[in-house]
Coordinates of C-alpha atoms in Angstrom, one line a residue:
Chain A
M1 CA 14.0 56.2 69.6
K2 CA 11.6 53.3 70.3
C3 CA 9.5 52.8 73.4
D4 CA 11.1 50.3 75.8
R5 CA 7.8 48.5 76.2
C6 CA 6.4 48.4 72.7
N7 CA 7.5 49.5 69.3
K8 CA 6.0 52.9 69.1
P9 CA 8.2 56.0 69.1
A10 CA 9.3 56.9 72.6
T11 CA 8.1 60.4 73.5
I12 CA 8.7 60.4 77.3
H13 CA 12.1 60.0 78.7
F14 CA 13.0 59.5 82.4
T15 CA 16.0 59.1 84.4
E16 CA 14.9 57.3 87.5
I17 CA 17.2 57.3 90.5
R18 CA 16.5 54.2 92.6
D19 CA 18.9 53.1 95.4
G20 CA 21.5 55.5 94.0
K21 CA 21.4 53.8 90.6
S22 CA 20.1 55.7 87.6
L23 CA 17.9 54.0 85.2
E24 CA 17.0 55.5 81.8
L25 CA 13.5 54.9 80.6
H26 CA 12.1 55.7 77.2
L27 CA 8.4 55.2 76.8
C28 CA 5.6 56.1 74.4
G29 CA 2.7 58.2 75.8
E30 CA 0.5 55.1 76.3
C31 CA 3.0 53.0 78.1
A32 CA 4.0 55.9 80.3
A33 CA 0.4 56.4 81.3
K34 CA -0.1 52.7 81.9
S35 CA 2.9 52.5 84.1
G36 CA 1.7 55.5 86.1
Y37 CA 4.7 57.6 85.2
V38 CA 2.5 60.3 83.9
Q39 CA -1.0 61.0 85.1
Q40 CA -2.3 61.8 81.7
A41 CA -0.2 61.3 78.7
H42 CA 0.3 64.5 76.7
L43 CA -0.6 64.1 73.1
T44 CA 2.6 63.8 71.0
M45 CA 3.0 65.4 67.7
N46 CA 2.2 62.1 65.9
E47 CA -0.8 61.4 68.0
M48 CA -2.0 65.0 67.5
L49 CA -1.7 64.6 63.8
N50 CA -3.5 61.2 64.0
E51 CA -6.3 62.7 66.0
F52 CA -6.6 65.5 63.6
V53 CA -6.7 63.2 60.6
K54 CA -9.2 60.9 62.3
A55 CA -11.4 63.9 63.0
K56 CA -11.4 64.6 59.3
A57 CA -12.5 61.0 58.4
G58 CA -13.6 60.2 54.9
M59 CA -10.3 60.9 53.4
S60 CA -9.6 57.3 52.3
N61 CA -9.1 58.3 48.7
R62 CA -6.5 60.9 49.8
D63 CA -4.8 58.3 51.9
E64 CA -3.9 56.5 48.8
L65 CA -2.0 59.5 47.4
V66 CA 1.7 58.8 46.7
C67 CA 4.4 61.4 46.1
P68 CA 5.8 60.8 42.6
D69 CA 9.2 62.0 43.7
C70 CA 9.9 60.1 46.9
G71 CA 7.1 57.5 47.1
M72 CA 5.8 58.9 50.4
K73 CA 2.3 57.9 51.4
W74 CA 0.1 60.0 53.7
Q75 CA -0.2 57.0 56.1
E76 CA 3.6 57.1 56.5
F77 CA 3.5 60.7 57.5
K78 CA 0.8 59.9 60.0
D79 CA 3.0 57.3 61.6
T80 CA 6.2 59.2 61.7
G81 CA 5.4 62.9 61.6
L82 CA 8.1 63.3 59.0
L83 CA 7.7 64.1 55.3
G84 CA 9.8 62.5 52.6
C85 CA 10.8 65.3 50.3
P86 CA 10.1 69.0 49.5
K87 CA 7.5 68.0 46.9
D88 CA 5.3 66.4 49.6
Y89 CA 4.3 69.9 50.6
E90 CA 2.5 70.2 47.2
V91 CA 1.4 66.6 46.9
F92 CA -0.3 66.5 50.3
S93 CA -1.1 70.2 50.5
D94 CA -4.8 69.5 51.3
Q95 CA -4.0 67.2 54.2
L96 CA -1.2 69.3 55.4
R97 CA -3.1 72.5 55.6
G98 CA -4.8 71.6 58.9
V99 CA -1.7 69.9 60.3
I100 CA 0.4 73.0 59.7
E101 CA -2.2 75.4 61.1
N102 CA -2.4 73.2 64.1
A103 CA 1.3 73.0 64.7
Q104 CA 2.0 76.7 63.8
N105 CA -0.7 78.3 65.9
G106 CA -2.9 79.1 62.9
A107 CA -0.1 80.6 60.7
T108 CA -0.3 79.7 57.0
H109 CA 2.4 81.8 55.3
H110 CA 6.1 82.5 55.7
T111 CA 7.1 86.0 56.4
G112 CA 10.8 85.7 57.3
K113 CA 14.1 85.4 55.4
T114 CA 14.2 84.1 51.9
P115 CA 17.2 82.4 50.2
A116 CA 16.7 84.5 47.0
A117 CA 17.4 87.6 49.0
T118 CA 20.5 86.2 50.5
M119 CA 21.7 85.0 47.1
A120 CA 21.1 88.4 45.6
L121 CA 22.8 90.0 48.5
E122 CA 25.8 87.7 48.2
D123 CA 25.9 88.2 44.4
S124 CA 25.9 91.9 44.7
V125 CA 28.6 91.7 47.4
K126 CA 30.6 89.4 45.1
L127 CA 30.2 91.8 42.2
R128 CA 31.3 94.7 44.3
Q129 CA 34.3 92.8 45.6
A130 CA 35.3 91.9 42.0
E131 CA 34.9 95.5 41.1
L132 CA 37.0 96.5 44.1
S133 CA 39.9 94.3 43.2
R134 CA 39.8 95.6 39.6
L135 CA 40.0 99.2 40.9
K136 CA 42.8 98.3 43.2
K137 CA 44.8 96.8 40.3
D138 CA 44.1 99.9 38.2
L139 CA 45.3 102.0 41.1
T140 CA 48.6 100.2 41.4
Q141 CA 49.1 100.5 37.6
A142 CA 48.3 104.2 37.7
L143 CA 50.8 104.8 40.5
E144 CA 53.4 102.9 38.6
R145 CA 52.7 105.1 35.6
E146 CA 52.8 108.1 38.0
S147 CA 49.4 109.2 36.7
Y148 CA 48.4 110.8 40.0
E149 CA 45.2 112.4 38.9
V150 CA 43.8 109.0 37.7
A151 CA 45.1 107.4 40.9
A152 CA 43.3 110.0 43.1
T153 CA 40.0 109.4 41.2
L154 CA 40.5 105.6 41.6
R155 CA 41.3 106.0 45.3
D156 CA 38.0 107.9 45.9
Q157 CA 36.1 105.2 44.0
I158 CA 37.7 102.5 46.1
K159 CA 36.8 104.4 49.3
A160 CA 33.2 104.8 48.3
L161 CA 32.9 101.1 47.4
E162 CA 34.5 99.9 50.6
A163 CA 32.1 101.9 52.6
A164 CA 29.2 100.3 50.7
L165 CA 30.4 96.8 51.4
P166 CA 29.3 95.1 54.6
P167 CA 32.2 94.7 57.1
S168 CA 34.4 91.7 56.3
R169 CA 33.7 88.7 58.4
Chain B
M1 CA 39.6 59.4 70.6
N2 CA 39.3 62.0 68.0
P3 CA 42.2 64.5 68.5
Q4 CA 40.0 67.5 67.7
I5 CA 37.5 66.4 70.3
Q6 CA 40.3 65.9 72.8
K7 CA 41.3 69.6 72.3
L8 CA 37.8 70.6 73.5
L9 CA 38.2 68.7 76.7
G10 CA 40.5 71.1 78.5
K11 CA 38.0 74.0 78.0
N12 CA 34.6 74.9 79.2
G13 CA 33.2 75.9 75.7
E14 CA 31.6 79.2 74.8
W15 CA 28.2 78.6 76.3
L16 CA 29.5 77.6 79.8
A17 CA 31.7 80.7 80.1
S18 CA 29.1 82.4 82.3
T19 CA 30.4 85.8 81.1
G20 CA 27.3 86.8 79.1
P21 CA 24.6 89.2 80.2
E22 CA 22.1 88.0 82.8
S23 CA 24.2 84.9 83.5
A24 CA 22.8 84.7 87.1
V25 CA 19.7 83.3 85.5
V26 CA 20.4 82.7 81.8
V27 CA 23.0 80.0 81.3
S28 CA 23.1 80.2 77.6
S29 CA 21.3 81.4 74.4
R30 CA 21.0 79.4 71.2
V31 CA 19.6 79.9 67.7
R32 CA 19.1 77.0 65.5
L33 CA 18.2 77.0 61.8
A34 CA 16.9 73.9 59.8
R35 CA 17.7 73.7 56.1
N36 CA 17.3 71.1 53.4
L37 CA 18.7 70.9 49.9
A38 CA 16.1 71.3 47.1
D39 CA 17.3 68.5 44.9
F40 CA 17.3 65.7 47.5
P41 CA 14.6 63.8 49.4
F42 CA 14.4 64.5 53.2
M43 CA 16.3 62.1 55.4
T44 CA 13.4 59.7 55.8
K45 CA 13.4 58.9 52.1
A46 CA 17.1 59.3 51.4
G47 CA 18.8 56.0 50.5
R48 CA 22.3 55.0 51.4
S49 CA 23.9 56.5 48.3
Q50 CA 21.8 59.7 48.5
R51 CA 22.7 60.1 52.1
A52 CA 26.4 59.7 51.3
E53 CA 26.1 62.2 48.4
L54 CA 24.3 64.7 50.6
H55 CA 26.9 64.4 53.3
R56 CA 29.7 64.8 50.7
L57 CA 28.1 67.9 49.2
C58 CA 27.3 69.6 52.5
R59 CA 30.7 68.8 53.9
E60 CA 32.4 70.2 50.9
Q61 CA 30.4 73.4 51.0
L62 CA 31.0 73.7 54.7
L63 CA 34.7 73.4 54.4
S64 CA 34.9 76.0 51.7
M65 CA 32.6 78.6 53.2
T66 CA 33.7 81.9 54.6
S67 CA 33.4 81.4 58.3
P68 CA 33.6 84.1 61.0
R69 CA 35.7 81.7 63.1
P70 CA 37.9 78.6 62.5
F71 CA 36.2 75.3 62.7
F72 CA 36.8 71.6 62.1
Y73 CA 34.6 68.7 60.8
I74 CA 33.8 65.4 62.5
D75 CA 32.5 62.4 60.6
M76 CA 30.1 60.7 63.0
E77 CA 30.5 57.3 61.6
K78 CA 34.2 57.5 62.4
T79 CA 33.6 58.7 66.0
D80 CA 33.3 56.4 68.9
Q81 CA 30.4 56.2 71.4
V82 CA 32.2 58.2 74.2
D83 CA 33.2 61.0 71.9
R84 CA 29.6 61.3 70.6
Q85 CA 28.4 61.4 74.2
L86 CA 30.9 64.1 74.9
L87 CA 29.6 66.2 72.0
V88 CA 26.1 65.8 73.3
E89 CA 27.2 66.9 76.8
R90 CA 28.8 70.0 75.2
H91 CA 25.5 70.7 73.3
L92 CA 27.3 70.5 70.0
I93 CA 25.1 67.6 68.6
S94 CA 21.7 66.3 69.5
K95 CA 21.1 62.9 71.2
Q96 CA 19.5 61.8 68.0
H97 CA 22.6 62.7 65.9
A98 CA 24.8 60.7 68.4
S99 CA 22.6 57.6 68.4
G100 CA 21.6 57.6 64.7
D101 CA 23.2 55.7 61.9
G102 CA 24.3 56.3 58.4
S103 CA 26.5 58.9 56.8
R104 CA 26.4 62.1 58.8
G105 CA 28.7 64.6 60.5
V106 CA 29.1 67.9 62.3
A107 CA 31.2 71.1 61.8
V108 CA 32.2 72.6 65.1
S109 CA 34.0 76.0 65.5
D110 CA 37.1 75.8 67.6
D111 CA 35.6 77.9 70.3
E112 CA 32.3 75.9 70.2
A113 CA 30.3 79.0 69.4
F114 CA 28.7 77.2 66.4
S115 CA 28.0 73.7 65.2
I116 CA 26.4 72.6 62.0
M117 CA 25.0 69.1 61.9
V118 CA 24.7 67.4 58.5
N119 CA 22.1 64.7 57.9
E120 CA 20.3 64.9 61.2
E121 CA 16.4 65.2 60.9
D122 CA 17.0 67.8 58.3
H123 CA 20.0 68.0 55.9
I124 CA 21.5 70.9 57.7
R125 CA 20.9 72.0 61.3
L126 CA 23.0 75.0 62.1
Q127 CA 23.2 76.4 65.7
V128 CA 25.0 79.3 67.3
I129 CA 25.3 79.2 71.1
R130 CA 26.5 82.0 73.5
S131 CA 26.8 82.3 77.2
G132 CA 24.2 84.3 79.0
L133 CA 21.4 86.3 77.2
Q134 CA 22.8 87.0 73.7
L135 CA 20.0 85.8 71.4
R136 CA 20.4 88.6 68.9
E137 CA 24.1 88.0 68.6
C138 CA 23.4 84.3 68.1
W139 CA 20.9 85.2 65.3
R140 CA 23.3 87.6 63.6
E141 CA 26.0 84.9 63.3
A142 CA 23.5 82.1 62.4
D143 CA 22.2 84.4 59.6
T144 CA 25.8 85.1 58.4
L145 CA 26.6 81.4 58.4
D146 CA 23.3 80.5 56.7
N147 CA 24.1 83.1 53.9
A148 CA 27.6 81.8 53.5
L149 CA 26.2 78.2 53.0
G150 CA 23.2 79.2 51.0
Q151 CA 25.5 80.9 48.5
H152 CA 26.4 77.5 47.0
L153 CA 23.7 75.2 48.2
R154 CA 20.2 75.4 46.7
Y155 CA 17.8 75.2 49.7
A156 CA 14.3 73.7 49.5
F157 CA 12.1 76.8 49.8
S158 CA 8.6 77.7 48.9
D159 CA 7.2 81.3 48.8
R160 CA 4.3 80.3 50.8
F161 CA 5.8 78.0 53.4
G162 CA 9.4 79.3 53.5
F163 CA 12.2 76.9 54.2
L164 CA 10.8 73.4 53.8
T165 CA 11.6 71.0 56.6
A166 CA 11.1 67.2 57.2
C167 CA 8.7 68.0 60.1
P168 CA 6.1 70.7 59.5
T169 CA 6.7 71.9 63.1
N170 CA 10.0 73.5 61.8
L171 CA 8.5 75.0 58.6
G172 CA 9.0 78.6 57.6
T173 CA 12.0 80.2 59.2
G174 CA 13.3 76.8 60.4
M175 CA 14.4 78.8 63.4
R176 CA 14.3 77.5 66.9
V177 CA 15.3 80.1 69.5
S178 CA 16.2 78.7 72.9
V179 CA 17.6 79.8 76.2
M180 CA 18.8 77.6 79.1
L181 CA 17.5 79.1 82.3
H182 CA 18.5 78.3 85.8
L183 CA 15.4 78.7 88.0
P184 CA 16.2 77.2 91.4
A185 CA 14.4 79.9 93.4
L186 CA 11.1 79.6 91.5
K187 CA 11.4 75.8 92.1
L188 CA 12.1 76.3 95.9
A189 CA 9.2 78.8 96.1
G190 CA 6.9 76.3 94.4
E191 CA 6.2 78.6 91.6
I192 CA 7.8 76.7 88.7
E193 CA 4.4 75.2 87.6
K194 CA 3.3 78.8 86.9
V195 CA 6.2 79.2 84.5
F196 CA 5.2 76.1 82.7
V197 CA 1.6 77.3 82.4
A198 CA 2.6 80.7 81.2
A199 CA 5.1 79.2 78.7
K200 CA 2.3 77.0 77.3
D201 CA 0.0 80.0 76.9
M202 CA 2.7 81.8 74.9
H203 CA 3.3 78.7 72.7
L204 CA 6.7 78.0 74.2
A205 CA 8.2 74.6 74.8
V206 CA 9.9 73.8 78.1
R207 CA 12.5 71.0 78.0
G208 CA 15.3 69.6 80.1
L209 CA 19.0 70.1 80.1
F210 CA 19.7 68.3 76.9
G211 CA 16.8 69.4 74.8
E212 CA 14.1 67.4 73.2
G213 CA 13.1 64.3 75.2
T214 CA 15.1 65.1 78.3
E215 CA 13.8 66.0 81.7
A216 CA 14.8 69.0 83.7
I217 CA 17.7 68.0 86.0
G218 CA 19.0 70.4 88.6
D219 CA 16.5 73.2 87.9
F220 CA 17.9 73.9 84.4
Y221 CA 15.2 74.5 81.8
Q222 CA 15.4 75.0 78.1
I223 CA 12.7 77.3 76.8
S224 CA 12.1 77.6 73.1
N225 CA 9.6 78.8 70.5
Q226 CA 7.2 76.2 69.2
T227 CA 6.0 78.0 66.1
T228 CA 8.3 78.8 63.2
L229 CA 5.9 79.9 60.6
G230 CA 4.1 83.2 60.1
R231 CA 6.5 85.5 61.9
S232 CA 9.9 86.8 60.8
E233 CA 13.1 85.8 62.5
E234 CA 13.2 89.3 64.1
E235 CA 9.7 89.0 65.4
I236 CA 10.4 85.7 67.0
L237 CA 13.6 87.1 68.6
A238 CA 11.9 90.3 69.7
E239 CA 9.2 88.4 71.6
F240 CA 11.9 86.4 73.4
V241 CA 14.3 89.1 74.1
D242 CA 11.9 92.0 74.9
V243 CA 8.9 90.2 76.3
I244 CA 9.4 86.6 77.6
L245 CA 12.8 86.7 79.0
P246 CA 12.6 89.9 81.0
R247 CA 9.6 88.5 82.7
L248 CA 11.1 85.2 83.5
I249 CA 14.4 86.7 84.7
A250 CA 12.5 89.2 86.9
A251 CA 10.4 86.4 88.4
E252 CA 13.4 84.2 89.3
L253 CA 15.3 87.2 90.7
S254 CA 12.3 88.3 92.8
A255 CA 11.9 84.8 94.0
R256 CA 15.5 84.9 95.0
S257 CA 15.2 88.1 97.0
V258 CA 12.0 86.8 98.7
L259 CA 13.9 83.7 99.8
E260 CA 16.8 85.9 101.0
Q261 CA 14.5 88.2 103.1
E262 CA 11.9 85.7 104.3
R263 CA 13.5 82.3 104.4
P264 CA 17.3 82.9 104.7
L265 CA 17.8 79.8 106.9
M266 CA 16.1 77.6 104.4
L267 CA 18.1 79.1 101.5
D268 CA 21.4 78.7 103.3
D269 CA 20.4 75.2 104.4
K270 CA 19.9 74.2 100.7
I271 CA 23.1 75.8 99.7
G272 CA 25.0 74.4 102.6
R273 CA 23.8 70.9 102.0
A274 CA 24.9 71.2 98.4
V275 CA 28.3 72.3 99.4
G276 CA 28.4 69.4 102.0
L277 CA 27.3 66.9 99.4
L278 CA 29.9 67.9 96.8
R279 CA 32.7 68.3 99.3
N280 CA 32.0 65.2 101.3
A281 CA 30.3 62.6 99.2
R282 CA 32.3 59.4 98.6
L283 CA 29.9 58.0 96.0
L284 CA 28.5 60.5 93.6
S285 CA 26.3 59.9 90.5
S286 CA 26.2 62.5 87.7
E287 CA 22.5 63.3 88.6
E288 CA 23.4 63.9 92.2
A289 CA 26.2 66.1 91.2
L290 CA 23.9 68.2 89.0
F291 CA 21.3 68.6 91.9
G292 CA 24.1 69.8 94.2
L293 CA 25.6 72.1 91.5
S294 CA 22.2 73.7 91.0
H295 CA 22.0 74.9 94.6
L296 CA 25.7 75.7 94.6
R297 CA 25.2 77.9 91.5
L298 CA 22.4 79.7 93.2
G299 CA 24.6 80.3 96.3
V300 CA 27.4 81.7 94.2
A301 CA 25.1 83.8 92.1
M302 CA 23.6 85.3 95.3
G303 CA 27.0 85.8 96.9
R304 CA 26.3 83.3 99.7
V305 CA 29.2 80.9 99.0
A306 CA 32.8 81.9 99.5
N307 CA 35.8 80.7 97.6
L308 CA 33.9 79.3 94.6
T309 CA 33.4 80.9 91.3
M310 CA 31.0 80.3 88.4
P311 CA 33.7 78.9 86.1
T312 CA 34.6 76.3 88.7
I313 CA 31.0 75.3 89.0
N314 CA 30.6 75.1 85.2
R315 CA 33.8 73.1 85.0
I316 CA 32.4 70.5 87.5
F317 CA 29.0 70.7 85.8
L318 CA 30.6 69.6 82.5
T319 CA 33.3 67.2 83.6
T320 CA 31.0 65.1 85.8
Q321 CA 28.8 64.2 82.8
P322 CA 29.3 60.6 81.9
G323 CA 31.2 61.0 78.6
H324 CA 33.4 63.8 79.9
F325 CA 34.1 61.9 83.1
Q326 CA 35.1 58.8 81.3
R327 CA 37.5 60.8 79.1
T328 CA 38.9 62.8 82.1
L329 CA 39.5 59.6 83.9
G330 CA 41.1 58.0 80.9
Q331 CA 39.4 54.7 81.6
S332 CA 35.9 53.3 81.8
L333 CA 34.7 52.4 85.3
D334 CA 31.4 50.9 86.3
G335 CA 29.0 51.4 89.1
D336 CA 30.4 52.3 92.5
A337 CA 34.0 52.6 91.2
R338 CA 32.9 55.3 88.8
K339 CA 30.9 57.1 91.5
A340 CA 33.8 56.9 93.9
A341 CA 36.1 58.4 91.3
R342 CA 33.6 61.1 90.5
A343 CA 33.2 62.0 94.2
S344 CA 37.0 62.3 94.7
Y345 CA 37.3 64.3 91.5
V346 CA 34.6 66.8 92.6
R347 CA 36.0 67.0 96.1
Q348 CA 39.3 68.0 94.6
L349 CA 37.8 70.7 92.5
M350 CA 35.7 71.9 95.4
T351 CA 38.6 72.5 97.8
P352 CA 39.5 76.2 97.8
S353 CA 43.1 75.6 96.9
G354 CA 42.3 73.4 94.0
G355 CA 39.2 75.3 92.7

C-alpha cells in the first residue's frame, strides 16, 4: 500500500473519526511525522534496513550484485524489504547477515522444524500404512483359507503396527 | 456473492466462539506459518505465468491433501470486493491479500478454524485460529497441515536459515504466533502504555484488530512474536503460553478487580454508557459500535450486564463490520442511511427478547 501523500510505502494507518465520519489514512513514516499524526515516526523495517546499510557505507561494489536466478539487485531489497528468490539468501549473504541479525534479535541459525524430517516421517508413515494394508489383505485370505494360526500371527502384527502409527487425522 | 462465503455469514466462526480457555481476556489464538516453494522465485519476482503456475500447483496440492477438517477453496480473482472484505473481517485473509492483484487464492475450512493463503507475500501462508487461549492446539494443527502439504511440495529451506521467506523477518520457523487480547481495564486504568513497553522489551509486536497496519480499536490488541529465527517452534510457543500470556492476563484481571473495588461507579458508568449507546443510537458507525462493544464485553465478562451473552456481543461485533453489514443488509447503503440501518440492526440484537 502506498502513502496517500507521496509514493513511498505506507507504514502508518489511521482511521480518523471526524464529525461522525470515518476517514482512512495511509501514510509513510515521514508524512505522518510531518502531518503531526505521530510525534516521532518509528523506523519502519525498510528504513531500518536502509539505515543499517548506510551505516555500512563503502559497499558500492556489493550494490551492483545481481542474483543470477531472479535478477534481484541489492538496491531493490533496500527499497522494498522483500527478496526475489530463495537463492538471494546465498547471493546477498554478506549484506543480509547484519539485516537478519538485526531483525532476529541476534539469531543467526534455525533450530526449529525441518521439512526433511517431516518428509521422512510422512514416508515412514506411508510405508507402514502400505504394510498395514498388505497384512490386512493377507489376513482376509488366511481367514478364507481357514488357516487360523497364520491369521492369529497376522492379527498380532497388525495390532502392533497400528499402535506404532500416529492416530489417523 | 460466492455461495461458500454466504454459508459463513450465518455463523460466528471458530475464533469468535468465546468458548476457549481464558476467553474473558483472550479473544483468540492464532499460529501462522510462511512457506515458499523451492523451485520458484518469491512473489516479488514471479511473473504472470509463474504466478499462475504457482497458484495452480499449490491449489492442486491443497485440494488433494489429507485435511483434519473439510474445507473449500476460493479464487481471489473471481471474488468481489465485498466478499474479500468479509473474509478480512473474519480474519481468514489479510488486507494485503484482499487488495492485491494477480492469481491468488485461499483455502478455508468449513468451520473457519484454518485458512491457507496462496500467493500472498509468501507462496503459502497457513494459519490456524482458535477461540480463547489455545496456542498449542493451533500449533499442533498447523504442524499437521504443514506436514500434509510438505509431503508433495518442495519447500525452500536452508539448513542454516530454515524456511526461506520473502522477508527476512519471517525467516527460520516462518512462524508467527499471535493472540487477540481484550484489555479494556488496563486502558481505563491508564496502564496500557506499560504493556506496550513490556511487549517491546520482550521483542513482541503489538497491533490492532486486523493485524499489520491497523490500529487498536475498542481495546483489542494483537500481540505476536517478532523474531522467527534461532528458537524452535516449541520454544516460541512456550514463551507465549507459559511466560507472556499469564502475566498479561493477570495484569488485566487485576486491573478489573481494582476497578471493581475502588471505582465501581466509573466502571458501571462506562458499561452503562456502552449499553445506552448500542440500545439507543440512531446513527451508528462501525467504529462507534466497536468502542461500545468493548465496554459491553467487559461488563458481560465481569457479570455486570444482565440479559446479554458473549455470543451475542461477538455476533454484533462481526456483523456490524462494513463488509458483513452490507451483506446482512443485502444492499449497499451510503453515509447516514448505512449508519441508521446499523443502529436499528444493533438495537434489535440488543433487546433481551431478540438477543
